[in-house]
């Protein structure tokens, strides 16, 4: 029964967040997105080990065709 209440509270919070986001101006949405991206970058730089960062860079290079992708 407690799990159902938690689910109902979570659904209510999600609906409220959707309502607030949908009523924002486009400028406010862009600012919110930029703030979230900046915070995610800061967390990534602060807490992710260098070895994992290298793995992400290697995977990104493979997906984009390597460093010489802009030769055309």
Coordinates of N, CA and C in Angstrom, one line a residue:
X1 N 0.8 -1.2 0.0 CA 0.0 0.0 0.0 C 0.9 1.3 0.0
X2 N 2.0 1.2 0.7 CA 2.9 2.4 0.8 C 3.5 2.6 -0.6
X3 N 3.8 1.6 -1.3 CA 4.4 1.7 -2.7 C 3.4 2.4 -3.6
X4 N 2.1 2.2 -3.5 CA 1.1 2.8 -4.3 C 1.0 4.3 -4.0
X5 N 1.2 4.7 -2.7 CA 1.2 6.1 -2.3 C 2.4 6.8 -2.9
X6 N 3.5 6.1 -2.8 CA 4.7 6.7 -3.4 C 4.6 6.9 -4.9
X7 N 4.0 6.0 -5.6 CA 3.8 6.1 -7.0 C 2.8 7.2 -7.3
X8 N 1.8 7.4 -6.5 CA 0.8 8.4 -6.7 C 1.4 9.8 -6.5
X9 N 2.3 9.9 -5.5 CA 3.0 11.2 -5.2 C 3.9 11.5 -6.4
X10 N 4.7 10.5 -6.8 CA 5.6 10.7 -7.9 C 4.8 11.2 -9.2
X11 N 3.7 10.5 -9.5 CA 2.9 10.9 -10.7 C 2.4 12.3 -10.5
X12 N 2.0 12.7 -9.3 CA 1.5 14.1 -9.1 C 2.6 15.1 -9.3
X13 N 3.8 14.8 -8.8 CA 5.0 15.7 -9.0 C 5.3 15.8 -10.5
X14 N 5.3 14.7 -11.2 CA 5.6 14.7 -12.6 C 4.6 15.5 -13.4
X15 N 3.3 15.4 -13.0 CA 2.3 16.2 -13.7 C 2.5 17.7 -13.4
X16 N 2.8 18.0 -12.2 CA 3.0 19.4 -11.9 C 4.2 20.0 -12.6
X17 N 5.3 19.2 -12.7 CA 6.5 19.6 -13.4 C 6.2 19.8 -14.9
X18 N 5.4 18.9 -15.5 CA 5.0 19.1 -16.9 C 4.2 20.3 -17.1
X19 N 3.3 20.6 -16.2 CA 2.5 21.8 -16.3 C 3.3 23.1 -16.2
X20 N 4.3 23.1 -15.2 CA 5.1 24.3 -15.1 C 6.0 24.5 -16.3
X21 N 6.6 23.4 -16.8 CA 7.4 23.5 -18.0 C 6.6 23.9 -19.2
X22 N 5.4 23.4 -19.4 CA 4.6 23.7 -20.6 C 4.2 25.2 -20.5
X23 N 4.1 25.8 -19.4 CA 3.6 27.2 -19.3 C 4.8 28.2 -19.3
X24 N 6.0 27.7 -19.4 CA 7.2 28.5 -19.5 C 7.3 29.2 -20.9
X25 N 8.0 30.3 -20.9 CA 8.3 31.0 -22.2 C 9.4 30.2 -22.9
X26 N 9.5 30.4 -24.2 CA 10.6 29.7 -24.9 C 12.0 30.1 -24.4
X27 N 12.2 31.4 -24.0 CA 13.4 31.8 -23.4 C 13.7 31.2 -22.1
X28 N 12.7 31.0 -21.3 CA 12.9 30.3 -20.0 C 13.2 28.9 -20.2
X29 N 12.6 28.2 -21.2 CA 12.9 26.8 -21.4 C 14.4 26.7 -21.9
X30 N 14.9 27.6 -22.7 CA 16.3 27.6 -23.2 C 17.2 27.8 -22.0
X31 N 16.9 28.7 -21.1 CA 17.7 29.0 -20.0 C 17.8 27.8 -19.0
X32 N 16.6 27.1 -18.8 CA 16.6 25.9 -18.0 C 17.4 24.8 -18.6
X33 N 17.3 24.6 -19.9 CA 18.1 23.6 -20.6 C 19.6 23.9 -20.5
X34 N 19.9 25.1 -20.7 CA 21.4 25.5 -20.6 C 21.9 25.3 -19.2
X35 N 21.1 25.6 -18.2 CA 21.5 25.4 -16.8 C 21.7 24.0 -16.4
X36 N 20.8 23.1 -16.9 CA 20.9 21.7 -16.6 C 22.1 21.1 -17.3
X37 N 22.4 21.5 -18.6 CA 23.5 21.0 -19.3 C 24.8 21.4 -18.6
X38 N 24.9 22.7 -18.1 CA 26.1 23.2 -17.5 C 26.3 22.4 -16.1
X39 N 25.2 22.2 -15.4 CA 25.4 21.4 -14.1 C 25.8 20.0 -14.4
X40 N 25.3 19.4 -15.5 CA 25.7 18.0 -15.8 C 27.1 17.9 -16.2
X41 N 27.6 18.9 -17.0 CA 29.0 19.0 -17.4 C 29.9 19.1 -16.1
X42 N 29.5 20.0 -15.2 CA 30.3 20.2 -14.0 C 30.4 18.9 -13.1
X43 N 29.2 18.2 -13.0 CA 29.2 16.9 -12.3 C 30.1 15.9 -13.0
X44 N 30.0 15.8 -14.3 CA 30.8 14.9 -15.1 C 32.3 15.2 -14.9
X45 N 32.7 16.4 -15.0 CA 34.1 16.8 -14.8 C 34.6 16.5 -13.4
X46 N 33.7 16.7 -12.4 CA 34.1 16.6 -11.0 C 34.2 15.1 -10.5
X47 N 33.2 14.3 -10.9 CA 33.1 13.0 -10.3 C 33.5 11.8 -11.2
X48 N 33.5 12.0 -12.5 CA 33.8 10.8 -13.4 C 35.4 10.7 -13.5
X49 N 35.9 9.5 -13.3 CA 37.3 9.3 -13.4 C 37.8 9.6 -14.8
X50 N 39.1 9.9 -14.9 CA 39.7 10.2 -16.2 C 39.7 9.0 -17.1
X51 N 39.8 7.8 -16.6 CA 39.8 6.6 -17.4 C 38.5 6.5 -18.1
X52 N 37.4 6.8 -17.4 CA 36.0 6.7 -18.0 C 35.8 7.8 -19.0
X53 N 36.4 8.9 -18.8 CA 36.3 10.0 -19.7 C 37.0 9.7 -21.0
X54 N 38.1 9.0 -20.9 CA 38.8 8.5 -22.1 C 38.0 7.5 -22.9
X55 N 37.3 6.7 -22.2 CA 36.4 5.7 -22.9 C 35.3 6.4 -23.7
X56 N 34.7 7.5 -23.1 CA 33.7 8.2 -23.7 C 34.2 8.9 -25.0
X57 N 35.4 9.5 -24.9 CA 36.0 10.1 -26.0 C 36.3 9.1 -27.2
X58 N 36.8 8.0 -26.8 CA 37.1 6.9 -27.8 C 35.8 6.5 -28.5
X59 N 34.8 6.3 -27.7 CA 33.5 5.9 -28.3 C 32.9 7.0 -29.2
X60 N 33.0 8.2 -28.8 CA 32.5 9.3 -29.6 C 33.3 9.4 -30.9
X61 N 34.6 9.3 -30.9 CA 35.4 9.3 -32.1 C 35.0 8.2 -33.1
X62 N 34.8 7.0 -32.5 CA 34.3 5.9 -33.4 C 33.0 6.2 -34.0
X63 N 32.1 6.8 -33.2 CA 30.7 7.1 -33.7 C 30.7 8.2 -34.8
X64 N 31.6 9.2 -34.7 CA 31.6 10.3 -35.6 C 32.6 10.1 -36.7
X65 N 33.3 9.0 -36.7 CA 34.3 8.8 -37.8 C 35.7 9.2 -37.5
X66 N 36.0 9.5 -36.3 CA 37.3 9.9 -35.9 C 37.5 11.4 -35.9
X67 N 38.8 11.7 -35.7 CA 39.1 13.1 -35.6 C 39.1 13.8 -36.9
X68 N 39.3 13.0 -38.0 CA 39.4 13.6 -39.3 C 38.1 13.6 -40.1
X69 N 37.0 13.7 -39.3 CA 35.6 13.7 -39.9 C 35.3 14.9 -40.8
X70 N 36.0 16.0 -40.5 CA 35.6 17.3 -41.2 C 36.6 17.5 -42.4
X71 N 37.0 16.5 -43.1 CA 37.9 16.7 -44.2 C 37.2 17.1 -45.5
X72 N 35.9 17.0 -45.5 CA 35.2 17.3 -46.8 C 34.9 18.8 -46.9

